[in-house]
Structures are given as C-alpha cells and as structure tokens.
Amino acid sequence: MSSTLRWADDPKWQVAGKKLFSRSSFVRSCVDVKDLPVNSLPEIAFAGRSNVGKSSIINALTNNKTLARVSAMPGRTQQLNYFQIADQFYLVDMPGYGYAQAGRREVMGWQNLMKDYLRGRHCLLRLFLLIDSRHGLKKLDEDFMKFLDSAALSYQIVLTKIDKLNIGEQKAIQEKMAPEIASYQAAHPEILTTSASDNIGIQSLQAEIAALIARSPTKPGY
Ligand code: GDP
C-alpha cells in the first residue's frame, strides 16, 4: 500500500524524516565556490525570493531557531550557508533573490556564486524552490526556473505561508501553478504546501528529503 503514496505522505518516510532532522549544526558560509566543503555528503538546497519564508522553513525543519539566524546575520544573506543534518547531508541555504535594496554589483556577485554552485555541484540532489503562496510565480522565479532547466537541475516547488490563504484560495493557487510548472522540464510535478508558523507540511518536506537522502548514490558509505 505505502508504495503508492507520495514520499511526502508516507508515514515510513515521515518517521525517517523526523529522526533525520533531529540533529543539525551550522558548518560555514561560502562566498566563493572554492570555499565549498569537499564533496563528502549529498546536498539539498533551498532558494527563493527574499522574504519568502526560507529562514522560517529551515528553523521549522530542524526545530532549531538558532540555525537560520546564522544565515540572516548581516553579510551572510549573500552567501551560501551550509548546515549539516545528522551525519547524512548538507542543507544549503542560498541567497534570497529580489531584495529591493541590493545594489547591482551585489546582485551580480551572488548571481554568479549561485550559478557557479548550481552548475558544478554534482552532489546536489534537489533544490527546493520556495514560492509565497499568496503571490505565485513571479518573473524572477520564472527566470530562475529557466536557469535551473538549462542546468538540468532537479527542483521542486514549495509553497510557503499557506496559513495566509483560506481553503478555496489554497486550491486555486495549486490549480493555477500545476500547468505553469508542467512547462518546466526539470521541475518536479508535485507541489508541496507549507506553513512554518502553523507547522503545516513540514513533516512532509522532511519525509521527501529523507527519501531522497536514503536513495542517494552519494550517501555516506557508498
Ligand atoms: P526569508 O527572508 O526568506 O528567510 O524569510 P523569513 O523566514 O525571514 O520570513 C519573512 C517574513 O515572513 C517574516 O516576517 C516571517 O515571520 C514571515 N513568515 C515566514 N513563514 C511564515 C509562515 O509560514 N506564515 C506566516 N504567516 N508568516 C511567515
């Protein structure tokens, strides 16, 4: 029976996910790809517009409020922040894009860092692209998705702040986005819905990641 469930909904993976996320620690911030850890663990990346709720999701996943505060520290918002989850994988917090106050040079700098990272990181299993459920896909998100498609990187949309929508609105945004996402080759067809503040969908996201890590050819011991 359980084989017909999505990983995100499968109690087996939900239990594994909860266990997996019970230990987390900050590793380092990287301003250049040469600072990245040597590839010893698989990686899962989180990206999205600034203010989409990325830090809140990372806090909720790890049940560790001090972790994402590290990423939010001045200077670190434009870097790749590495967290180690158990001894199993690195969670990579990518710079938020679309920050209105960022200067052109700053934007170019982090765009280059992101592109260098995403083009060359073979141990990256999946990127979770966070989208504010109230706004849906914006041009910057679509541009980023086109880049991910061109780099043939597997990614999945995670809707955030779903608590801000009523049931009808939640259904409407998912129905609107499903065909939009289908036009992107490298996008995973399933959309995950979350609320960090109301703890909705966090267990499912943990389960999805646990299944990915368990099936990774680069997991420790391989
Ligand atoms: P980041 O810039 O992407 O790291 O976003 P943050 O995690 O700092 O969140 C930006 C704002 O959205 C903050 O005011 C959060 O309190 C709020 N926020 C984040 N997640 C949620 C959520 O699930 N529900 C609601 N209602 N607000 C949220």
Tab-separated table of C-alpha atoms and ligand atoms in Angstrom:
chain	number	residue	atom	x	y	z
A	1	MET	CA	0.000	0.000	0.000
A	2	SER	CA	2.600	2.505	1.098
A	3	SER	CA	4.453	2.247	-2.228
A	4	THR	CA	1.542	4.095	-3.902
A	5	LEU	CA	1.895	7.082	-1.539
A	6	ARG	CA	3.990	10.121	-2.349
A	7	TRP	CA	7.157	10.070	-0.260
A	8	ALA	CA	5.920	13.237	1.424
A	9	ASP	CA	2.752	11.475	2.620
A	10	ASP	CA	4.294	8.131	3.508
A	11	PRO	CA	4.354	7.550	7.301
A	12	LYS	CA	7.534	5.492	6.903
A	13	TRP	CA	9.399	8.447	5.392
A	14	GLN	CA	7.793	10.872	7.832
A	15	VAL	CA	9.226	8.919	10.753
A	16	ALA	CA	12.606	8.730	8.997
A	17	GLY	CA	12.438	12.478	8.265
A	18	LYS	CA	11.747	13.437	11.852
A	19	LYS	CA	14.691	11.332	13.009
A	20	LEU	CA	16.953	12.690	10.280
A	21	PHE	CA	16.284	16.317	11.249
A	22	SER	CA	16.814	15.782	14.961
A	23	ARG	CA	20.478	16.860	14.746
A	24	SER	CA	21.611	19.956	12.903
A	25	SER	CA	24.539	22.328	13.054
A	26	PHE	CA	25.930	25.299	11.163
A	27	VAL	CA	29.009	24.399	9.114
A	28	ARG	CA	30.159	27.514	7.258
A	29	SER	CA	29.244	30.381	4.952
A	30	CYS	CA	30.780	30.376	1.484
A	31	VAL	CA	31.365	33.436	-0.671
A	32	ASP	CA	33.132	31.514	-3.407
A	33	VAL	CA	32.762	28.010	-4.798
A	34	LYS	CA	36.325	27.292	-3.728
A	35	ASP	CA	35.117	27.571	-0.096
A	36	LEU	CA	32.595	24.737	-0.526
A	37	PRO	CA	33.071	21.593	1.548
A	38	VAL	CA	34.779	18.768	-0.320
A	39	ASN	CA	32.063	16.527	-1.656
A	40	SER	CA	31.600	14.039	1.108
A	41	LEU	CA	27.857	14.312	1.693
A	42	PRO	CA	24.833	14.748	-0.545
A	43	GLU	CA	23.323	18.237	-0.609
A	44	ILE	CA	19.805	19.684	-0.615
A	45	ALA	CA	19.440	23.386	-1.429
A	46	PHE	CA	16.768	25.933	-0.513
A	47	ALA	CA	16.231	29.008	-2.666
A	48	GLY	CA	13.616	31.689	-3.235
A	49	ARG	CA	12.860	35.378	-3.180
A	50	SER	CA	13.978	37.327	-0.197
A	51	ASN	CA	11.241	37.284	2.482
A	52	VAL	CA	9.609	34.131	1.060
A	53	GLY	CA	9.964	32.413	4.449
A	54	LYS	CA	13.183	30.446	3.832
A	55	SER	CA	14.730	31.001	7.256
A	56	SER	CA	11.433	30.115	8.910
A	57	ILE	CA	11.207	26.850	6.948
A	58	ILE	CA	14.783	25.900	7.859
A	59	ASN	CA	14.021	26.652	11.515
A	60	ALA	CA	10.845	24.587	11.367
A	61	LEU	CA	12.501	21.638	9.610
A	62	THR	CA	15.339	21.486	12.098
A	63	ASN	CA	13.326	22.647	15.099
A	64	ASN	CA	16.330	24.848	15.794
A	65	LYS	CA	15.740	28.579	15.890
A	66	THR	CA	19.397	29.498	16.108
A	67	LEU	CA	20.293	27.893	12.784
A	68	ALA	CA	18.579	30.236	10.353
A	69	ARG	CA	19.548	33.218	12.496
A	70	VAL	CA	23.066	32.394	11.386
A	71	SER	CA	22.023	32.843	7.752
A	72	ALA	CA	20.191	36.061	8.484
A	73	MET	CA	23.287	37.683	10.038
A	74	PRO	CA	24.445	40.735	8.094
A	75	GLY	CA	26.839	39.697	5.346
A	76	ARG	CA	25.697	36.101	5.366
A	77	THR	CA	22.498	36.736	3.458
A	78	GLN	CA	24.516	36.902	0.243
A	79	GLN	CA	26.441	33.710	0.867
A	80	LEU	CA	25.824	30.007	0.619
A	81	ASN	CA	25.187	28.911	4.193
A	82	TYR	CA	25.934	25.267	4.903
A	83	PHE	CA	24.206	23.278	7.632
A	84	GLN	CA	24.880	19.673	8.402
A	85	ILE	CA	21.877	17.496	9.158
A	86	ALA	CA	22.788	14.481	11.286
A	87	ASP	CA	25.827	12.983	9.570
A	88	GLN	CA	23.757	12.461	6.452
A	89	PHE	CA	23.630	15.574	4.273
A	90	TYR	CA	24.281	19.283	3.892
A	91	LEU	CA	21.360	21.677	3.743
A	92	VAL	CA	22.457	24.648	1.639
A	93	ASP	CA	20.668	27.937	2.259
A	94	MET	CA	21.040	30.029	-0.901
A	95	PRO	CA	20.912	33.830	-1.003
A	96	GLY	CA	17.366	35.190	-1.347
A	97	TYR	CA	16.865	36.970	-4.663
A	98	GLY	CA	14.830	40.078	-5.486
A	99	TYR	CA	15.919	42.112	-2.474
A	100	ALA	CA	14.913	45.634	-3.481
A	101	GLN	CA	17.740	47.358	-1.603
A	102	ALA	CA	20.527	45.278	-3.154
A	103	GLY	CA	22.905	47.144	-5.447
A	104	ARG	CA	23.651	45.973	-8.980
A	105	ARG	CA	27.169	44.823	-8.097
A	106	GLU	CA	25.903	42.895	-5.107
A	107	VAL	CA	23.209	41.209	-7.205
A	108	MET	CA	25.757	40.247	-9.892
A	109	GLY	CA	28.038	38.836	-7.196
A	110	TRP	CA	25.511	36.468	-5.667
A	111	GLN	CA	24.032	35.548	-9.038
A	112	ASN	CA	27.467	34.416	-10.166
A	113	LEU	CA	28.002	32.495	-6.936
A	114	MET	CA	24.624	30.755	-7.280
A	115	LYS	CA	25.205	29.914	-10.913
A	116	ASP	CA	28.728	28.598	-10.275
A	117	TYR	CA	27.414	26.476	-7.425
A	118	LEU	CA	24.386	25.152	-9.285
A	119	ARG	CA	26.242	24.354	-12.495
A	120	GLY	CA	29.004	22.386	-10.850
A	121	ARG	CA	27.592	20.678	-7.788
A	122	HIS	CA	27.121	17.016	-8.662
A	123	CYS	CA	26.216	16.027	-5.105
A	124	LEU	CA	23.189	18.367	-5.152
A	125	LEU	CA	20.212	16.006	-5.080
A	126	ARG	CA	17.403	18.533	-5.312
A	127	LEU	CA	16.753	22.208	-4.927
A	128	PHE	CA	13.567	23.264	-3.155
A	129	LEU	CA	12.312	26.492	-4.662
A	130	LEU	CA	10.181	28.392	-2.167
A	131	ILE	CA	7.277	30.422	-3.526
A	132	ASP	CA	4.980	32.615	-1.434
A	133	SER	CA	1.531	31.034	-1.813
A	134	ARG	CA	-0.102	34.481	-1.890
A	135	HIS	CA	1.905	35.599	-4.899
A	136	GLY	CA	2.583	32.509	-7.053
A	137	LEU	CA	5.357	32.584	-9.658
A	138	LYS	CA	6.887	35.984	-10.361
A	139	LYS	CA	9.227	36.900	-13.185
A	140	LEU	CA	12.354	36.410	-11.066
A	141	ASP	CA	11.149	32.938	-10.067
A	142	GLU	CA	10.477	32.064	-13.698
A	143	ASP	CA	13.907	33.331	-14.740
A	144	PHE	CA	15.479	31.208	-12.030
A	145	MET	CA	13.453	28.156	-13.118
A	146	LYS	CA	14.614	28.657	-16.710
A	147	PHE	CA	18.180	28.683	-15.471
A	148	LEU	CA	17.583	25.500	-13.429
A	149	ASP	CA	16.073	23.843	-16.503
A	150	SER	CA	19.074	24.836	-18.610
A	151	ALA	CA	21.418	23.406	-15.967
A	152	ALA	CA	19.248	20.215	-15.835
A	153	LEU	CA	18.911	20.522	-12.072
A	154	SER	CA	16.113	18.710	-10.326
A	155	TYR	CA	13.949	21.099	-8.312
A	156	GLN	CA	10.615	21.136	-6.531
A	157	ILE	CA	8.276	23.972	-5.667
A	158	VAL	CA	7.382	24.514	-2.021
A	159	LEU	CA	4.557	26.958	-1.360
A	160	THR	CA	5.103	28.916	1.840
A	161	LYS	CA	2.803	30.798	4.266
A	162	ILE	CA	-0.211	28.690	3.273
A	163	ASP	CA	-1.851	29.720	6.573
A	164	LYS	CA	-2.473	33.117	4.964
A	165	LEU	CA	-4.912	31.558	2.471
A	166	ASN	CA	-8.344	30.024	3.011
A	167	ILE	CA	-9.065	26.539	1.639
A	168	GLY	CA	-10.537	27.872	-1.617
A	169	GLU	CA	-7.529	30.116	-2.223
A	170	GLN	CA	-5.144	27.257	-1.449
A	171	LYS	CA	-6.845	25.082	-4.056
A	172	ALA	CA	-6.888	27.920	-6.583
A	173	ILE	CA	-3.163	28.677	-6.350
A	174	GLN	CA	-2.259	24.996	-6.694
A	175	GLU	CA	-4.537	24.600	-9.722
A	176	LYS	CA	-3.078	27.727	-11.293
A	177	MET	CA	0.515	26.674	-10.707
A	178	ALA	CA	0.340	22.995	-11.727
A	179	PRO	CA	0.157	23.677	-15.507
A	180	GLU	CA	2.690	26.520	-15.210
A	181	ILE	CA	5.182	24.181	-13.559
A	182	ALA	CA	4.488	21.427	-16.088
A	183	SER	CA	6.076	23.607	-18.776
A	184	TYR	CA	9.451	23.464	-16.961
A	185	GLN	CA	11.341	20.261	-17.791
A	186	ALA	CA	13.396	19.899	-14.635
A	187	ALA	CA	10.620	20.846	-12.196
A	188	HIS	CA	9.201	18.075	-10.047
A	189	PRO	CA	5.458	17.894	-10.831
A	190	GLU	CA	4.337	17.706	-7.190
A	191	ILE	CA	3.975	20.944	-5.262
A	192	LEU	CA	4.490	20.852	-1.503
A	193	THR	CA	2.470	23.267	0.615
A	194	THR	CA	3.788	24.558	3.919
A	195	SER	CA	3.337	26.965	6.739
A	196	ALA	CA	6.303	27.357	9.052
A	197	SER	CA	4.242	29.328	11.538
A	198	ASP	CA	1.429	26.738	11.749
A	199	ASN	CA	3.695	23.709	11.236
A	200	ILE	CA	1.834	22.598	8.100
A	201	GLY	CA	3.627	20.418	5.561
A	202	ILE	CA	6.905	20.442	7.484
A	203	GLN	CA	6.709	16.723	8.220
A	204	SER	CA	6.022	16.079	4.537
A	205	LEU	CA	9.029	18.111	3.492
A	206	GLN	CA	11.175	16.216	5.994
A	207	ALA	CA	9.811	12.952	4.556
A	208	GLU	CA	10.563	13.972	0.970
A	209	ILE	CA	14.137	14.823	1.928
A	210	ALA	CA	14.598	11.632	3.974
A	211	ALA	CA	13.536	9.532	0.973
A	212	LEU	CA	15.865	11.471	-1.326
A	213	ILE	CA	18.823	11.028	1.001
A	214	ALA	CA	18.136	7.333	1.576
A	215	ARG	CA	18.124	6.751	-2.181
A	216	SER	CA	21.113	8.912	-2.921
A	217	PRO	CA	24.033	7.199	-4.600
A	218	THR	CA	26.329	9.677	-2.799
A	219	LYS	CA	25.080	8.921	0.712
A	220	PRO	CA	27.790	8.119	3.263
A	221	GLY	CA	29.057	4.584	2.937
A	222	TYR	CA	28.668	4.442	-0.831
B	1	GDP	P1	13.423	34.770	4.328
B	1	GDP	O1	13.847	36.161	4.016
B	1	GDP	O2	13.015	34.044	3.092
B	1	GDP	O3	14.405	33.997	5.160
B	1	GDP	O4	12.066	34.889	5.173
B	1	GDP	P2	11.771	34.775	6.738
B	1	GDP	O5	11.748	33.355	7.175
B	1	GDP	O6	12.685	35.709	7.472
B	1	GDP	O7	10.255	35.295	6.778
B	1	GDP	C1	9.888	36.544	6.258
B	1	GDP	C2	8.616	37.002	6.965
B	1	GDP	O8	7.547	36.102	6.710
B	1	GDP	C3	8.764	37.059	8.480
B	1	GDP	O9	8.026	38.170	8.947
B	1	GDP	C4	8.139	35.770	8.944
B	1	GDP	O10	7.603	35.850	10.254
B	1	GDP	C5	7.038	35.583	7.922
B	1	GDP	N1	6.724	34.151	7.724
B	1	GDP	C6	7.614	33.176	7.442
B	1	GDP	N2	6.973	31.989	7.325
B	1	GDP	C7	5.671	32.224	7.564
B	1	GDP	C8	4.505	31.388	7.591
B	1	GDP	O11	4.530	30.165	7.389
B	1	GDP	N3	3.312	32.013	7.845
B	1	GDP	C9	3.222	33.352	8.061
B	1	GDP	N4	2.010	33.840	8.275
B	1	GDP	N5	4.292	34.156	8.049
B	1	GDP	C10	5.500	33.602	7.815
